[in-house]
Tab-separated table of C-alpha atoms in Angstrom:
chain	number	residue	atom	x	y	z
Y	92	MET	CA	34.432	7.803	-16.026
Y	93	SER	CA	31.259	9.328	-14.567
Y	94	LEU	CA	28.395	7.471	-12.957
Y	95	PHE	CA	26.269	8.384	-15.953
Y	96	ASP	CA	28.715	6.744	-18.355
Y	97	LYS	CA	27.953	3.386	-16.760
Y	98	PHE	CA	24.518	3.499	-18.373
Y	99	ARG	CA	25.643	4.263	-21.921
Y	100	PRO	CA	25.837	1.434	-24.496
Y	101	LYS	CA	28.984	-0.645	-24.153
Y	102	ALA	CA	29.840	-0.252	-27.831
Y	103	ALA	CA	29.958	3.526	-27.453
Y	104	LEU	CA	32.125	3.307	-24.355
Y	105	GLU	CA	34.519	0.894	-26.013
Y	106	LYS	CA	35.041	3.445	-28.778
Y	107	GLN	CA	35.966	5.942	-26.083
Y	108	GLY	CA	38.625	3.577	-24.782
Y	109	ALA	CA	36.843	2.556	-21.591
Y	110	SER	CA	38.477	-0.246	-19.644
Y	111	PRO	CA	36.813	-3.669	-19.166
Y	112	GLU	CA	36.235	-2.784	-15.499
Y	113	ASP	CA	34.220	0.282	-16.564
Y	114	LEU	CA	31.979	-1.899	-18.713
Y	115	THR	CA	30.764	-4.035	-15.805
Y	116	THR	CA	27.125	-2.993	-15.656
Y	117	GLU	CA	25.413	-6.368	-15.484
Y	118	PRO	CA	22.851	-6.534	-12.657
Y	119	THR	CA	23.459	-8.935	-9.799
Y	120	GLY	CA	21.286	-10.544	-7.149
Y	121	TYR	CA	17.734	-9.241	-6.881
Y	122	GLN	CA	18.456	-6.587	-9.531
Y	123	GLN	CA	18.305	-9.324	-12.168
Y	124	THR	CA	14.579	-9.579	-11.514
Y	125	ALA	CA	14.114	-5.921	-12.377
Y	126	SER	CA	16.343	-6.124	-15.445
Y	127	LYS	CA	13.812	-8.340	-17.209
Y	128	LEU	CA	11.053	-5.741	-16.906
Y	129	HIS	CA	12.098	-2.509	-18.572
Y	130	SER	CA	8.763	-1.644	-20.201
Y	131	PHE	CA	5.550	-3.580	-20.439
Y	132	ASN	CA	1.746	-3.586	-20.478
Y	133	ARG	CA	-0.343	-6.044	-18.496
Y	134	TYR	CA	-3.479	-6.687	-16.511
Y	135	GLU	CA	-3.163	-6.904	-12.727
Y	136	ILE	CA	-5.617	-8.488	-10.288
Y	137	LYS	CA	-5.011	-8.401	-6.533
Y	138	TYR	CA	-6.307	-10.604	-3.723
Y	139	PHE	CA	-5.522	-10.848	-0.063
Y	140	VAL	CA	-4.620	-14.208	1.398
Y	141	ALA	CA	-4.119	-15.206	5.026
Y	142	GLU	CA	-0.530	-16.137	5.820
Y	143	ALA	CA	-1.918	-19.394	7.198
Y	144	ASP	CA	-3.102	-20.248	3.659
Y	145	VAL	CA	0.065	-19.226	1.812
Y	146	ALA	CA	1.557	-22.741	1.960
Y	147	GLN	CA	-1.429	-24.099	0.032
Y	148	VAL	CA	-1.235	-21.281	-2.511
Y	149	ARG	CA	2.483	-21.894	-2.924
Y	150	GLU	CA	1.888	-25.602	-3.504
Y	151	GLU	CA	-0.668	-24.902	-6.230
Y	152	LEU	CA	1.519	-22.314	-7.916
Y	153	THR	CA	4.648	-24.460	-7.986
Y	154	ALA	CA	2.673	-27.318	-9.552
Y	155	ARG	CA	2.037	-25.172	-12.653
Y	156	MET	CA	4.607	-22.371	-12.502
Y	157	ASP	CA	8.326	-21.909	-11.980
Y	158	THR	CA	9.854	-19.898	-9.189
Y	159	ASP	CA	11.383	-16.725	-10.572
Y	160	PRO	CA	15.028	-17.798	-11.074
Y	161	PHE	CA	16.246	-14.597	-9.422
Y	162	SER	CA	13.930	-14.887	-6.417
Y	163	PRO	CA	15.729	-16.510	-3.456
Y	164	LYS	CA	13.994	-18.867	-1.071
Y	165	GLY	CA	11.717	-16.881	1.221
Y	166	GLY	CA	11.351	-14.059	-1.278
Y	167	TYR	CA	13.335	-10.866	-1.738
Y	168	PRO	CA	12.932	-7.394	-0.215
Y	169	VAL	CA	11.333	-4.654	-2.307
Y	170	THR	CA	11.284	-1.042	-1.112
Y	171	SER	CA	9.702	1.836	-3.034
Y	172	LEU	CA	9.817	5.586	-2.480
Y	173	TYR	CA	6.763	7.351	-3.936
Y	174	TYR	CA	6.630	10.931	-5.171
Y	175	ASP	CA	3.495	13.069	-5.225
Y	176	THR	CA	2.291	16.659	-5.063
Y	177	THR	CA	1.640	18.415	-1.763
Y	178	ASP	CA	-2.100	17.932	-2.314
Y	179	LEU	CA	-1.605	14.240	-3.207
Y	180	ARG	CA	-2.687	14.434	-6.820
Y	181	PHE	CA	-1.567	10.898	-7.700
Y	182	TYR	CA	-3.235	9.507	-4.590
Y	183	TRP	CA	-6.593	11.099	-5.412
Y	184	GLU	CA	-6.409	10.034	-9.052
Y	185	LYS	CA	-6.190	6.447	-7.829
Y	186	ILE	CA	-8.967	6.832	-5.247
Y	187	GLU	CA	-11.254	8.460	-7.788
Y	188	GLY	CA	-10.515	5.706	-10.302
Y	189	LEU	CA	-9.433	7.922	-13.187
Y	190	LYS	CA	-9.074	5.902	-16.381
Y	191	PHE	CA	-5.661	7.462	-16.977
Y	192	ARG	CA	-3.431	7.943	-13.984
Y	193	ARG	CA	0.230	7.563	-13.141
Y	194	LYS	CA	2.780	7.798	-10.372
Y	195	VAL	CA	6.527	8.187	-10.028
Y	196	ARG	CA	8.606	6.033	-7.727
Y	197	VAL	CA	12.128	4.815	-7.007
Y	198	ARG	CA	12.378	1.102	-6.322
Y	199	LEU	CA	15.120	-0.846	-4.583
Y	200	TYR	CA	15.484	-4.618	-4.867
Y	201	GLY	CA	17.435	-6.006	-1.935
Y	202	ALA	CA	18.009	-5.253	1.742
Y	203	PRO	CA	17.744	-1.486	2.417
Y	204	SER	CA	20.584	-1.718	4.938
Y	205	GLU	CA	22.931	-2.575	2.053
Y	206	CYS	CA	21.911	0.343	-0.159
Y	207	THR	CA	24.846	2.632	-0.982
Y	208	ASP	CA	25.251	5.602	-3.312
Y	209	ASP	CA	26.333	3.207	-6.076
Y	210	THR	CA	23.521	0.667	-5.633
Y	211	PRO	CA	21.334	0.415	-8.770
Y	212	VAL	CA	17.728	1.500	-8.244
Y	213	GLN	CA	14.817	1.623	-10.672
Y	214	ILE	CA	13.196	4.969	-11.490
Y	215	GLU	CA	9.700	4.163	-12.691
Y	216	ILE	CA	6.563	5.666	-14.103
Y	217	LYS	CA	3.674	3.333	-13.415
Y	218	GLN	CA	0.490	4.300	-15.165
Y	219	ARG	CA	-2.964	2.921	-15.723
Y	220	VAL	CA	-4.791	3.284	-19.036
Y	221	ASN	CA	-8.314	1.956	-18.603
Y	222	ARG	CA	-7.719	-1.580	-17.278
Y	223	VAL	CA	-4.147	-1.949	-18.527
Y	224	THR	CA	-1.127	-1.284	-16.306
Y	225	GLN	CA	1.944	0.122	-18.027
Y	226	LYS	CA	5.420	0.472	-16.550
Y	227	ARG	CA	8.503	2.199	-17.842
Y	228	ARG	CA	11.777	2.344	-15.963
Y	229	ILE	CA	15.468	2.991	-16.124
Y	230	SER	CA	18.221	1.953	-13.730
Y	231	LEU	CA	20.586	4.472	-12.130
Y	232	PRO	CA	22.915	4.546	-9.129
Y	233	TYR	CA	21.000	5.552	-6.020
Y	234	ASP	CA	22.966	8.769	-5.512
Y	235	VAL	CA	22.357	9.862	-9.108
Y	236	SER	CA	18.634	9.185	-8.787
Y	237	GLN	CA	18.394	11.325	-5.661
Y	238	ARG	CA	20.358	14.220	-7.130
Y	239	TRP	CA	18.080	14.090	-10.161
Y	240	LEU	CA	14.708	13.718	-8.449
Y	241	ASN	CA	15.338	15.600	-5.206
Y	242	GLY	CA	18.106	17.987	-6.232
Y	243	ARG	CA	16.564	18.728	-9.654
Y	244	GLU	CA	19.973	18.221	-11.288
Y	245	GLU	CA	20.117	17.442	-14.995
Y	246	ILE	CA	21.483	14.006	-15.767
Y	247	ASP	CA	23.242	12.527	-18.739
Y	248	CYS	CA	21.742	9.379	-20.265
Y	249	ASP	CA	21.681	7.240	-23.348
Y	250	PRO	CA	19.693	8.865	-26.193
Y	251	SER	CA	17.203	5.989	-26.071
Y	252	GLN	CA	16.395	6.936	-22.461
Y	253	ARG	CA	16.048	10.659	-23.107
Y	254	PRO	CA	12.246	10.727	-23.697
Y	255	PHE	CA	11.649	8.933	-20.407
Y	256	VAL	CA	14.125	11.139	-18.509
Y	257	ASN	CA	12.532	14.279	-19.964
Y	258	GLU	CA	9.061	13.065	-19.003
Y	259	VAL	CA	10.096	12.409	-15.408
Y	260	SER	CA	11.951	15.722	-15.187
Y	261	THR	CA	8.888	17.550	-16.502
Y	262	LEU	CA	6.595	15.868	-13.984
Y	263	ILE	CA	8.996	16.634	-11.142
Y	264	ALA	CA	9.374	20.295	-12.136
Y	265	ASN	CA	5.836	21.156	-13.254
Y	266	LEU	CA	4.063	19.368	-10.392
Y	267	ASP	CA	6.763	20.036	-7.784
Y	268	LEU	CA	6.818	16.355	-6.876
Y	269	ARG	CA	8.465	15.363	-3.621
Y	270	PRO	CA	8.907	12.171	-1.569
Y	271	MET	CA	5.752	11.240	0.332
Y	272	VAL	CA	5.975	7.694	1.717
Y	273	THR	CA	7.825	4.453	1.307
Y	274	THR	CA	6.435	0.955	1.083
Y	275	GLY	CA	8.294	-2.298	1.612
Y	276	TYR	CA	7.610	-6.020	1.683
Y	277	LEU	CA	9.058	-9.460	1.022
Y	278	ARG	CA	8.065	-10.737	-2.415
Y	279	GLU	CA	7.807	-14.288	-3.684
Y	280	ALA	CA	7.613	-14.407	-7.466
Y	281	TYR	CA	6.448	-17.111	-9.855
Y	282	VAL	CA	6.582	-17.136	-13.650
Y	283	GLY	CA	4.416	-19.056	-16.084
Y	284	ARG	CA	5.620	-21.927	-18.199
Y	285	GLU	CA	4.562	-23.363	-21.568
Y	286	ALA	CA	1.138	-21.888	-22.455
Y	287	ASP	CA	1.310	-19.428	-19.551
Y	288	LEU	CA	4.572	-17.680	-20.424
Y	289	GLY	CA	3.010	-14.231	-20.002
Y	290	LEU	CA	1.791	-15.036	-16.484
Y	291	ARG	CA	3.493	-13.721	-13.337
Y	292	VAL	CA	2.180	-14.221	-9.807
Y	293	THR	CA	3.631	-12.539	-6.731
Y	294	ILE	CA	2.950	-12.906	-3.020
Y	295	ASP	CA	3.907	-9.898	-0.897
Y	296	HIS	CA	4.440	-10.444	2.832
Y	297	LYS	CA	4.834	-8.077	5.802
Y	298	VAL	CA	3.789	-4.950	3.926
Y	299	HIS	CA	5.118	-1.885	5.732
Y	300	GLY	CA	6.176	1.707	5.169
Y	301	ARG	CA	7.087	5.069	6.674
Y	302	ASP	CA	6.385	8.748	6.103
Y	303	ARG	CA	9.790	10.265	6.891
Y	304	ASP	CA	13.561	9.576	6.817
Y	305	PHE	CA	13.282	8.510	3.192
Y	306	ARG	CA	16.817	7.309	2.508
Y	307	PHE	CA	16.614	3.585	1.966
Y	308	ASP	CA	19.542	2.976	4.308
Y	309	SER	CA	18.415	5.364	7.063
Y	310	GLY	CA	17.535	2.562	9.474
Y	311	ALA	CA	14.408	4.517	10.461
Y	312	GLU	CA	11.467	2.720	12.018
Y	313	ASN	CA	8.843	1.270	9.691
Y	314	ARG	CA	5.246	0.449	10.556
Y	315	PHE	CA	2.976	-2.209	9.148
Y	316	ILE	CA	0.421	-0.657	6.797
Y	317	ILE	CA	-1.429	-3.955	6.295
Y	318	PRO	CA	-1.954	-6.523	9.064
Y	319	PRO	CA	1.069	-8.860	8.947
Y	320	LYS	CA	-1.266	-11.874	9.107
Y	321	LEU	CA	-2.273	-11.007	5.532
Y	322	ALA	CA	-0.313	-11.221	2.302
Y	323	ILE	CA	-1.144	-9.642	-1.048
Y	324	LEU	CA	-1.466	-12.055	-3.976
Y	325	GLU	CA	-1.127	-10.343	-7.332
Y	326	ILE	CA	-1.846	-11.965	-10.678
Y	327	LYS	CA	-0.244	-10.269	-13.673
Y	328	ALA	CA	-1.072	-11.372	-17.192
Y	329	ASN	CA	-0.415	-9.989	-20.659
Y	330	GLU	CA	-3.736	-11.022	-22.183
Y	331	ARG	CA	-5.716	-13.511	-20.121
Y	332	VAL	CA	-5.686	-15.131	-16.707
Y	333	PRO	CA	-5.573	-18.942	-17.009
Y	334	TYR	CA	-8.656	-20.805	-15.820
Y	335	TRP	CA	-6.707	-22.745	-13.201
Y	336	VAL	CA	-5.736	-19.479	-11.482
Y	337	THR	CA	-9.311	-18.226	-11.223
Y	338	ASP	CA	-10.361	-21.717	-10.113
Y	339	MET	CA	-7.736	-21.633	-7.333
Y	340	THR	CA	-8.853	-18.228	-6.074
Y	341	ALA	CA	-12.503	-19.321	-6.094
Y	342	ARG	CA	-11.814	-22.573	-4.229
Y	343	MET	CA	-9.851	-20.687	-1.586
Y	344	ASN	CA	-12.530	-18.013	-1.231
Y	345	MET	CA	-10.180	-15.210	-2.192
Y	346	SER	CA	-11.804	-11.863	-2.828
Y	347	VAL	CA	-10.585	-9.378	-5.415
Y	348	ILE	CA	-9.403	-6.240	-3.674
Y	349	ARG	CA	-8.791	-2.775	-4.999
Y	350	VAL	CA	-5.734	-1.903	-2.990
Y	351	SER	CA	-2.723	0.260	-3.721
Y	352	LYS	CA	0.242	-0.108	-1.395
Y	353	TYR	CA	0.982	3.562	-1.976
Y	354	CYS	CA	-2.553	4.631	-1.038
Y	355	GLN	CA	-2.528	2.240	1.901
Y	356	SER	CA	0.640	3.905	3.195
Y	357	ILE	CA	-0.792	7.411	2.720
Y	358	GLU	CA	-3.892	6.437	4.705
Y	359	ALA	CA	-2.018	4.476	7.368
Y	360	PHE	CA	-0.026	7.594	8.264
Y	361	GLY	CA	-3.101	9.813	8.426
Y	362	MET	CA	-2.281	11.850	5.342
Y	363	ALA	CA	-5.737	11.137	3.900
Y	364	PRO	CA	-8.928	9.567	5.268
Y	365	ARG	CA	-9.604	5.874	4.802
Y	366	SER	CA	-11.117	5.192	1.417
Y	367	ARG	CA	-14.397	3.348	1.191
Y	368	ALA	CA	-12.896	1.423	-1.714
Y	369	GLY	CA	-10.338	-0.180	0.593
Y	370	ALA	CA	-10.905	-3.589	2.140
Y	371	PRO	CA	-11.722	-3.506	5.892
Y	372	GLU	CA	-9.533	-6.576	6.378
Y	373	LEU	CA	-6.486	-4.496	5.444
Y	374	VAL	CA	-6.918	-2.015	8.284
Y	375	LEU	CA	-4.747	-2.594	11.325
Y	376	PRO	CA	-6.589	-2.801	14.663
Y	377	ALA	CA	-6.139	0.385	16.675
Y	378	ASP	CA	-4.653	-1.473	19.659
Y	379	SER	CA	-2.097	-3.493	17.643
Y	380	ASP	CA	1.639	-2.882	17.620
Y	381	HIS	CA	2.293	-1.415	14.180
Y	382	ARG	CA	6.079	-1.338	14.533
Y	383	VAL	CA	8.111	-3.504	12.171
Y	384	PRO	CA	10.968	-5.472	13.775
Y	385	SER	CA	14.230	-3.822	12.791
Y	386	ASP	CA	15.683	-7.168	11.718
Y	387	LEU	CA	12.772	-8.128	9.423
Y	388	LEU	CA	14.892	-7.934	6.264
Y	389	GLU	CA	18.287	-8.753	7.751
Y	390	PRO	CA	18.188	-12.478	6.833
Y	391	TYR	CA	18.137	-11.273	3.221
Y	392	ALA	CA	21.129	-8.971	3.502
Y	393	GLY	CA	23.994	-10.166	1.342
Y	394	ALA	CA	21.827	-12.751	-0.428
Y	395	ARG	CA	22.770	-13.471	-4.049
Y	396	ARG	CA	21.617	-15.940	-6.649
């Protein structure tokens, strides 16, 4: 049985006589968070919040929301590898605020040190249409994703995934996309309850990245791309943001920021000049130590829910 077969419908595989062991494709651990979000549209609003104020934010969120059932205590690691053209087309589309823009990335949920060739990763197209954010994704083993995106190999997939796979393949080939930077952080996630079922709020801590050695498990040094004293609060809603959320952000003097972790990483590594649209608070002081401790994500290695 090939790696690609693992992503075909179970009914089809059963007809082929696949064994029960071959049919074990259910996500585990942090991957269960991603499995709930195959394709969706939503509005996203970002704020920065001082780490010193996170406890208060957390208290207000837990009073009205549930912790994401697949998010362990302390959050879970998220690492993304972004693809772009040599002249940074996707970066400039974001900076210039085009009403339609998109980007391609590979996302890992879990400790990078535990990533193997067989680890499931999410291949995503994230796009913006006016004010609405749209995401589409499929899950593949890490090795398959790299042979597809970097090696330009054709991959087998379920017929329902073929339009997405063809779109990604076309973008990769026509634009000659290649890995540019990674971003990583620890994410706390909260989900709405009752009247706020479409609401999701995340808090991203210790936002970092690198511009080389792109294998998730390379062990290469990362650098903070946002001051570690700041976290990114992101409010994601299908239709409306509840009044109590906007009231909380106003009471805590949070300011809406137009920040992209991808763009922040591009700028932090000197691949493009600092954008005037970026928040000054998110720029690291020149004399600070930008290096990320190598054991930052190690407490989360092996974690399962």
